[in-house]
Amino acid sequence: MTTKRPYVGKAKEMHPTDDPSILMMRFTDDISAFDGKQVDSLKGKGAINAAFNQVVFSMLENEGVKNCLIDQVSMSPTDYRVIALDMLPVECIVRNFSAGSFCKRYGVDKGMVFDTPTFELCVKSDELGDPFIAPNAAVALKMITNEQALWLEFECQKINKLLTKFLGDTGLTLVDFKLEFGTAVADGEWGNVKWKKGDLMLGDEFSPDSCRLWDETGVSLDKDRYRQSLGDVLDGYNEALELIR
Ligand code: TMP
């Protein structure tokens, strides 16, 4: 049974629909940083991120990366039908350059290029501060299976290649990003999209909230503008959106 109450996250809401295999994902104007310690509302952010996510998830689907996005709920710039997933309790982070917590953790400067992109698994927990976890510890704690651990790294590296090329062609440098995955809660079908209960796929979203993107002069067009007060947040998000569509 699906609950009839929406799940309200920090930047999105998940609403049940009449079909238990489908949810409605609403991108909200809320923005947060530092595990929810800094929060604000930026009018129009939800619509920008929803559009950004649609461009990226559609490109990934066309390239064979199964994901939760079904289609836009008519007339609404922020609402999308998505496949209902049981989310894995981990976040997957891929880095092409040093930035953010990587620099703090290892005492290195921002902007080092990685010949081999790094893959990190983190526990999804604001309370614990989303700590880094070794894949075999996540398996030992039964957060994911061993097969899922191997698949997640493979899939994230594949997605990174696709995103780096796609965004790079528009002049954007993909510095790092976070992805989340889950398994379909039930068999389902919408239009010509079909899925089976248990199918493991990309969920959540990809937007300037969940990645670092630099323009050709190295200016951040992502949530670092908010975290570090680097300039008008939505001007940066809009510029990134205009470049990719
Ligand atoms: P980090 O450098 O703070 O570890 O972040 C790495 C990438 O993951 C960066 O693109 C931002 C993204 N991210 C999220 O989307 N949500 C989070 O909760 C965290 C910690 C990072």
mmCIF file of C-alpha atoms and ligand atoms in Angstrom:
data_model
loop_
_atom_site.group_PDB
_atom_site.id
_atom_site.type_symbol
_atom_site.label_atom_id
_atom_site.label_comp_id
_atom_site.label_asym_id
_atom_site.label_seq_id
_atom_site.Cartn_x
_atom_site.Cartn_y
_atom_site.Cartn_z
ATOM 1 C CA MET A 1 0.000 0.000 0.000
ATOM 2 C CA THR A 2 1.276 3.478 -0.753
ATOM 3 C CA THR A 3 0.719 6.186 1.788
ATOM 4 C CA LYS A 4 -1.693 8.907 0.670
ATOM 5 C CA ARG A 5 0.434 11.558 2.322
ATOM 6 C CA PRO A 6 3.144 13.332 0.332
ATOM 7 C CA TYR A 7 6.779 12.896 1.306
ATOM 8 C CA VAL A 8 8.275 16.373 1.708
ATOM 9 C CA GLY A 9 12.020 16.590 1.099
ATOM 10 C CA LYS A 10 14.389 19.566 1.225
ATOM 11 C CA ALA A 11 13.886 20.577 -2.422
ATOM 12 C CA LYS A 12 11.225 18.187 -3.700
ATOM 13 C CA GLU A 13 7.912 16.651 -2.717
ATOM 14 C CA MET A 14 6.768 13.157 -3.682
ATOM 15 C CA HIS A 15 2.988 12.858 -4.037
ATOM 16 C CA PRO A 16 1.088 9.594 -4.355
ATOM 17 C CA THR A 17 -1.120 9.132 -7.441
ATOM 18 C CA ASP A 18 -4.070 6.794 -8.095
ATOM 19 C CA ASP A 19 -1.569 4.282 -9.450
ATOM 20 C CA PRO A 20 0.700 2.903 -6.656
ATOM 21 C CA SER A 21 3.494 2.266 -9.182
ATOM 22 C CA ILE A 22 3.683 6.001 -10.052
ATOM 23 C CA LEU A 23 4.461 9.095 -7.969
ATOM 24 C CA MET A 24 4.281 12.788 -8.806
ATOM 25 C CA MET A 25 7.597 14.539 -8.124
ATOM 26 C CA ARG A 26 7.292 18.269 -7.494
ATOM 27 C CA PHE A 27 10.419 20.442 -7.646
ATOM 28 C CA THR A 28 10.012 23.148 -5.007
ATOM 29 C CA ASP A 29 11.633 26.562 -4.624
ATOM 30 C CA ASP A 30 13.269 25.486 -1.356
ATOM 31 C CA ILE A 31 17.044 25.309 -1.219
ATOM 32 C CA SER A 32 19.254 24.043 1.573
ATOM 33 C CA ALA A 33 22.902 23.504 2.357
ATOM 34 C CA PHE A 34 25.041 22.079 5.120
ATOM 35 C CA ASP A 35 22.639 19.178 5.832
ATOM 36 C CA GLY A 36 19.660 21.483 6.093
ATOM 37 C CA LYS A 37 21.295 23.990 8.465
ATOM 38 C CA GLN A 38 20.987 26.813 5.872
ATOM 39 C CA VAL A 39 17.573 27.025 4.175
ATOM 40 C CA ASP A 40 15.829 29.522 1.879
ATOM 41 C CA SER A 41 13.180 29.751 -0.796
ATOM 42 C CA LEU A 42 14.104 31.113 -4.232
ATOM 43 C CA LYS A 43 11.071 31.863 -6.389
ATOM 44 C CA GLY A 44 11.310 29.993 -9.689
ATOM 45 C CA LYS A 45 14.059 27.564 -8.686
ATOM 46 C CA GLY A 46 11.709 24.547 -8.812
ATOM 47 C CA ALA A 47 10.742 25.215 -12.434
ATOM 48 C CA ILE A 48 14.376 25.719 -13.498
ATOM 49 C CA ASN A 49 15.529 22.493 -11.837
ATOM 50 C CA ALA A 50 12.558 20.554 -13.207
ATOM 51 C CA ALA A 51 13.414 21.662 -16.755
ATOM 52 C CA PHE A 52 17.117 20.950 -16.235
ATOM 53 C CA ASN A 53 16.335 17.489 -14.885
ATOM 54 C CA GLN A 54 14.033 16.725 -17.799
ATOM 55 C CA VAL A 55 16.701 17.555 -20.381
ATOM 56 C CA VAL A 56 19.305 15.431 -18.585
ATOM 57 C CA PHE A 57 17.133 12.415 -17.712
ATOM 58 C CA SER A 58 15.694 12.316 -21.273
ATOM 59 C CA MET A 59 19.205 12.371 -22.727
ATOM 60 C CA LEU A 60 20.235 9.556 -20.348
ATOM 61 C CA GLU A 61 17.141 7.476 -21.234
ATOM 62 C CA ASN A 62 17.963 7.884 -24.941
ATOM 63 C CA GLU A 63 21.467 6.650 -24.180
ATOM 64 C CA GLY A 64 20.107 3.538 -22.433
ATOM 65 C CA VAL A 65 20.291 4.687 -18.797
ATOM 66 C CA LYS A 66 17.031 3.508 -17.232
ATOM 67 C CA ASN A 67 15.617 6.167 -14.910
ATOM 68 C CA CYS A 68 12.466 7.123 -13.010
ATOM 69 C CA LEU A 69 11.263 10.019 -15.180
ATOM 70 C CA ILE A 70 8.019 9.350 -17.086
ATOM 71 C CA ASP A 71 6.642 12.702 -18.243
ATOM 72 C CA GLN A 72 5.556 16.180 -17.245
ATOM 73 C CA VAL A 73 2.172 16.585 -15.587
ATOM 74 C CA SER A 74 0.317 18.791 -18.061
ATOM 75 C CA MET A 75 0.529 22.555 -17.608
ATOM 76 C CA SER A 76 2.765 22.367 -14.553
ATOM 77 C CA PRO A 77 6.385 23.512 -14.879
ATOM 78 C CA THR A 78 7.377 21.796 -11.623
ATOM 79 C CA ASP A 79 5.460 18.476 -11.607
ATOM 80 C CA TYR A 80 6.612 15.230 -13.204
ATOM 81 C CA ARG A 81 5.254 11.692 -13.184
ATOM 82 C CA VAL A 82 7.959 9.299 -12.005
ATOM 83 C CA ILE A 83 8.266 5.563 -11.372
ATOM 84 C CA ALA A 84 7.736 4.892 -7.640
ATOM 85 C CA LEU A 85 11.021 3.578 -6.237
ATOM 86 C CA ASP A 86 12.240 2.220 -2.924
ATOM 87 C CA MET A 87 15.381 4.332 -2.641
ATOM 88 C CA LEU A 88 18.691 2.783 -1.638
ATOM 89 C CA PRO A 89 19.869 4.537 1.565
ATOM 90 C CA VAL A 90 23.074 5.744 -0.107
ATOM 91 C CA GLU A 91 24.234 8.657 -2.259
ATOM 92 C CA CYS A 92 26.682 8.110 -5.124
ATOM 93 C CA ILE A 93 29.180 10.871 -5.803
ATOM 94 C CA VAL A 94 31.404 11.063 -8.872
ATOM 95 C CA ARG A 95 34.200 13.623 -9.157
ATOM 96 C CA ASN A 96 36.136 14.735 -12.245
ATOM 97 C CA PHE A 97 37.918 17.580 -10.417
ATOM 98 C CA SER A 98 38.708 18.264 -6.772
ATOM 99 C CA ALA A 99 36.173 20.531 -5.054
ATOM 100 C CA GLY A 100 33.991 20.810 -1.986
ATOM 101 C CA SER A 101 34.332 18.200 0.739
ATOM 102 C CA PHE A 102 37.059 16.370 -1.219
ATOM 103 C CA CYS A 103 39.399 19.378 -0.815
ATOM 104 C CA LYS A 104 38.623 19.624 2.909
ATOM 105 C CA ARG A 105 39.069 15.896 3.497
ATOM 106 C CA TYR A 106 42.443 15.599 1.765
ATOM 107 C CA GLY A 107 43.775 19.163 2.142
ATOM 108 C CA VAL A 108 44.089 19.795 -1.598
ATOM 109 C CA ASP A 109 43.266 22.800 -3.771
ATOM 110 C CA LYS A 110 40.102 23.075 -5.811
ATOM 111 C CA GLY A 111 40.387 22.266 -9.520
ATOM 112 C CA MET A 112 42.813 19.291 -9.653
ATOM 113 C CA VAL A 113 41.869 17.193 -12.707
ATOM 114 C CA PHE A 114 41.310 13.478 -12.092
ATOM 115 C CA ASP A 115 42.410 11.230 -14.977
ATOM 116 C CA THR A 116 40.254 8.522 -13.407
ATOM 117 C CA PRO A 117 37.028 9.950 -11.990
ATOM 118 C CA THR A 118 36.462 9.025 -8.351
ATOM 119 C CA PHE A 119 33.387 7.170 -7.114
ATOM 120 C CA GLU A 120 32.233 7.613 -3.517
ATOM 121 C CA LEU A 121 29.374 6.027 -1.654
ATOM 122 C CA CYS A 122 27.856 8.026 1.221
ATOM 123 C CA VAL A 123 25.208 7.174 3.794
ATOM 124 C CA LYS A 124 22.079 9.214 3.150
ATOM 125 C CA SER A 125 21.637 10.792 6.579
ATOM 126 C CA ASP A 126 21.529 14.500 7.433
ATOM 127 C CA GLU A 127 21.873 13.520 11.101
ATOM 128 C CA LEU A 128 25.221 11.820 10.446
ATOM 129 C CA GLY A 129 26.277 14.424 7.843
ATOM 130 C CA ASP A 130 26.056 11.991 4.856
ATOM 131 C CA PRO A 131 29.318 10.223 5.812
ATOM 132 C CA PHE A 132 31.520 8.453 3.281
ATOM 133 C CA ILE A 133 31.173 4.644 3.504
ATOM 134 C CA ALA A 134 33.278 1.881 1.957
ATOM 135 C CA PRO A 135 31.137 -0.221 -0.418
ATOM 136 C CA ASN A 136 31.782 -3.403 1.595
ATOM 137 C CA ALA A 137 30.690 -1.611 4.788
ATOM 138 C CA ALA A 138 27.433 -0.602 3.060
ATOM 139 C CA VAL A 139 27.027 -4.288 2.094
ATOM 140 C CA ALA A 140 27.862 -5.441 5.647
ATOM 141 C CA LEU A 141 25.239 -3.036 7.010
ATOM 142 C CA LYS A 142 22.734 -4.423 4.471
ATOM 143 C CA MET A 143 22.192 -1.005 2.908
ATOM 144 C CA ILE A 144 22.920 -2.504 -0.515
ATOM 145 C CA THR A 145 23.835 -5.933 -1.899
ATOM 146 C CA ASN A 146 27.269 -6.782 -3.249
ATOM 147 C CA GLU A 147 25.832 -6.916 -6.792
ATOM 148 C CA GLN A 148 24.280 -3.470 -6.311
ATOM 149 C CA ALA A 149 27.609 -2.071 -5.063
ATOM 150 C CA LEU A 150 29.367 -3.238 -8.244
ATOM 151 C CA TRP A 151 26.527 -2.110 -10.500
ATOM 152 C CA LEU A 152 26.281 1.352 -8.882
ATOM 153 C CA GLU A 153 29.934 2.153 -9.540
ATOM 154 C CA PHE A 154 29.754 0.853 -13.110
ATOM 155 C CA GLU A 155 26.521 2.753 -13.828
ATOM 156 C CA CYS A 156 27.799 5.994 -12.259
ATOM 157 C CA GLN A 157 31.010 5.896 -14.301
ATOM 158 C CA LYS A 158 28.953 5.304 -17.447
ATOM 159 C CA ILE A 159 26.602 8.176 -16.576
ATOM 160 C CA ASN A 160 29.602 10.411 -15.877
ATOM 161 C CA LYS A 161 30.984 9.806 -19.391
ATOM 162 C CA LEU A 162 27.601 10.643 -20.944
ATOM 163 C CA LEU A 163 27.070 13.755 -18.810
ATOM 164 C CA THR A 164 30.620 15.037 -19.219
ATOM 165 C CA LYS A 165 30.271 14.843 -23.009
ATOM 166 C CA PHE A 166 26.718 16.235 -23.118
ATOM 167 C CA LEU A 167 27.448 19.173 -20.808
ATOM 168 C CA GLY A 168 30.941 19.683 -22.236
ATOM 169 C CA ASP A 169 29.481 20.166 -25.715
ATOM 170 C CA THR A 170 27.538 23.159 -24.348
ATOM 171 C CA GLY A 171 30.630 24.705 -22.737
ATOM 172 C CA LEU A 172 29.935 23.457 -19.207
ATOM 173 C CA THR A 173 32.514 21.602 -17.123
ATOM 174 C CA LEU A 174 31.019 18.860 -14.968
ATOM 175 C CA VAL A 175 33.112 19.002 -11.801
ATOM 176 C CA ASP A 176 31.203 16.516 -9.623
ATOM 177 C CA PHE A 177 27.699 15.302 -8.927
ATOM 178 C CA LYS A 178 25.486 13.171 -6.718
ATOM 179 C CA LEU A 179 23.063 10.474 -7.876
ATOM 180 C CA GLU A 180 20.564 8.272 -6.072
ATOM 181 C CA PHE A 181 19.124 4.944 -7.161
ATOM 182 C CA GLY A 182 16.183 2.751 -6.186
ATOM 183 C CA THR A 183 14.117 -0.298 -7.105
ATOM 184 C CA ALA A 184 10.604 -0.127 -8.593
ATOM 185 C CA VAL A 185 7.975 -0.797 -5.932
ATOM 186 C CA ALA A 186 5.570 -2.485 -8.385
ATOM 187 C CA ASP A 187 5.136 -3.521 -12.023
ATOM 188 C CA GLY A 188 3.880 -0.556 -14.008
ATOM 189 C CA GLU A 189 3.193 0.998 -17.372
ATOM 190 C CA TRP A 190 2.541 4.531 -18.681
ATOM 191 C CA GLY A 191 2.310 5.194 -22.411
ATOM 192 C CA ASN A 192 5.196 3.266 -23.886
ATOM 193 C CA VAL A 193 7.219 3.234 -20.622
ATOM 194 C CA LYS A 194 7.119 -0.142 -18.846
ATOM 195 C CA TRP A 195 8.866 -1.435 -15.744
ATOM 196 C CA LYS A 196 8.929 -4.436 -13.400
ATOM 197 C CA LYS A 197 8.854 -4.556 -9.611
ATOM 198 C CA GLY A 198 12.442 -4.681 -8.363
ATOM 199 C CA ASP A 199 14.021 -3.017 -11.436
ATOM 200 C CA LEU A 200 17.062 -1.053 -10.198
ATOM 201 C CA MET A 201 17.309 2.375 -11.815
ATOM 202 C CA LEU A 202 18.427 5.993 -11.463
ATOM 203 C CA GLY A 203 15.986 7.978 -9.312
ATOM 204 C CA ASP A 204 15.794 11.401 -7.680
ATOM 205 C CA GLU A 205 17.117 14.161 -9.963
ATOM 206 C CA PHE A 206 20.070 15.842 -11.635
ATOM 207 C CA SER A 207 20.113 19.648 -11.450
ATOM 208 C CA PRO A 208 22.403 22.522 -10.401
ATOM 209 C CA ASP A 209 21.339 21.636 -6.834
ATOM 210 C CA SER A 210 23.091 18.275 -7.010
ATOM 211 C CA CYS A 211 26.198 18.901 -9.097
ATOM 212 C CA ARG A 212 29.019 21.388 -9.649
ATOM 213 C CA LEU A 213 29.129 23.055 -13.059
ATOM 214 C CA TRP A 214 31.670 25.627 -14.180
ATOM 215 C CA ASP A 215 31.330 27.837 -17.224
ATOM 216 C CA GLU A 216 34.232 28.415 -19.615
ATOM 217 C CA THR A 217 35.749 31.033 -17.308
ATOM 218 C CA GLY A 218 35.484 28.803 -14.228
ATOM 219 C CA VAL A 219 32.435 30.568 -12.754
ATOM 220 C CA SER A 220 30.152 28.267 -10.720
ATOM 221 C CA LEU A 221 26.620 27.925 -12.112
ATOM 222 C CA ASP A 222 25.472 25.577 -9.335
ATOM 223 C CA LYS A 223 24.581 25.411 -5.647
ATOM 224 C CA ASP A 224 28.064 26.635 -4.634
ATOM 225 C CA ARG A 225 26.654 30.113 -5.454
ATOM 226 C CA TYR A 226 24.276 29.555 -2.523
ATOM 227 C CA ARG A 227 26.696 27.706 -0.232
ATOM 228 C CA GLN A 228 29.438 30.304 -0.654
ATOM 229 C CA SER A 229 27.435 33.439 -1.586
ATOM 230 C CA LEU A 230 29.086 33.602 -5.008
ATOM 231 C CA GLY A 231 26.357 35.635 -6.722
ATOM 232 C CA ASP A 232 22.691 35.474 -7.637
ATOM 233 C CA VAL A 233 21.789 31.790 -7.420
ATOM 234 C CA LEU A 234 19.025 31.675 -10.022
ATOM 235 C CA ASP A 235 21.003 33.722 -12.570
ATOM 236 C CA GLY A 236 23.586 30.917 -12.495
ATOM 237 C CA TYR A 237 21.000 28.116 -12.669
ATOM 238 C CA ASN A 238 19.221 29.858 -15.576
ATOM 239 C CA GLU A 239 22.442 30.337 -17.482
ATOM 240 C CA ALA A 240 23.202 26.604 -17.157
ATOM 241 C CA LEU A 241 19.671 25.700 -18.287
ATOM 242 C CA GLU A 242 19.863 28.005 -21.311
ATOM 243 C CA LEU A 243 23.136 26.358 -22.341
ATOM 244 C CA ILE A 244 21.776 22.793 -22.292
ATOM 245 C CA ARG A 245 18.435 23.275 -24.030
HETATM 246 P P1 TMP B 1 30.674 17.492 -1.622
HETATM 247 O O1 TMP B 1 31.902 18.038 -2.257
HETATM 248 O O2 TMP B 1 30.028 18.421 -0.660
HETATM 249 O O3 TMP B 1 30.904 16.122 -1.030
HETATM 250 O O4 TMP B 1 29.600 17.297 -2.785
HETATM 251 C C1 TMP B 1 29.886 16.519 -3.917
HETATM 252 C C2 TMP B 1 28.749 16.654 -4.924
HETATM 253 O O5 TMP B 1 27.566 16.081 -4.417
HETATM 254 C C3 TMP B 1 28.396 18.098 -5.252
HETATM 255 O O6 TMP B 1 28.115 18.179 -6.636
HETATM 256 C C4 TMP B 1 27.152 18.387 -4.476
HETATM 257 C C5 TMP B 1 26.512 17.044 -4.365
HETATM 258 N N1 TMP B 1 25.796 16.852 -3.093
HETATM 259 C C6 TMP B 1 24.415 16.783 -3.084
HETATM 260 O O7 TMP B 1 23.774 16.879 -4.118
HETATM 261 N N2 TMP B 1 23.794 16.591 -1.892
HETATM 262 C C7 TMP B 1 24.455 16.468 -0.723
HETATM 263 O O8 TMP B 1 23.824 16.275 0.313
HETATM 264 C C8 TMP B 1 25.887 16.539 -0.758
HETATM 265 C C9 TMP B 1 26.680 16.433 0.494
HETATM 266 C C10 TMP B 1 26.496 16.735 -1.960
#
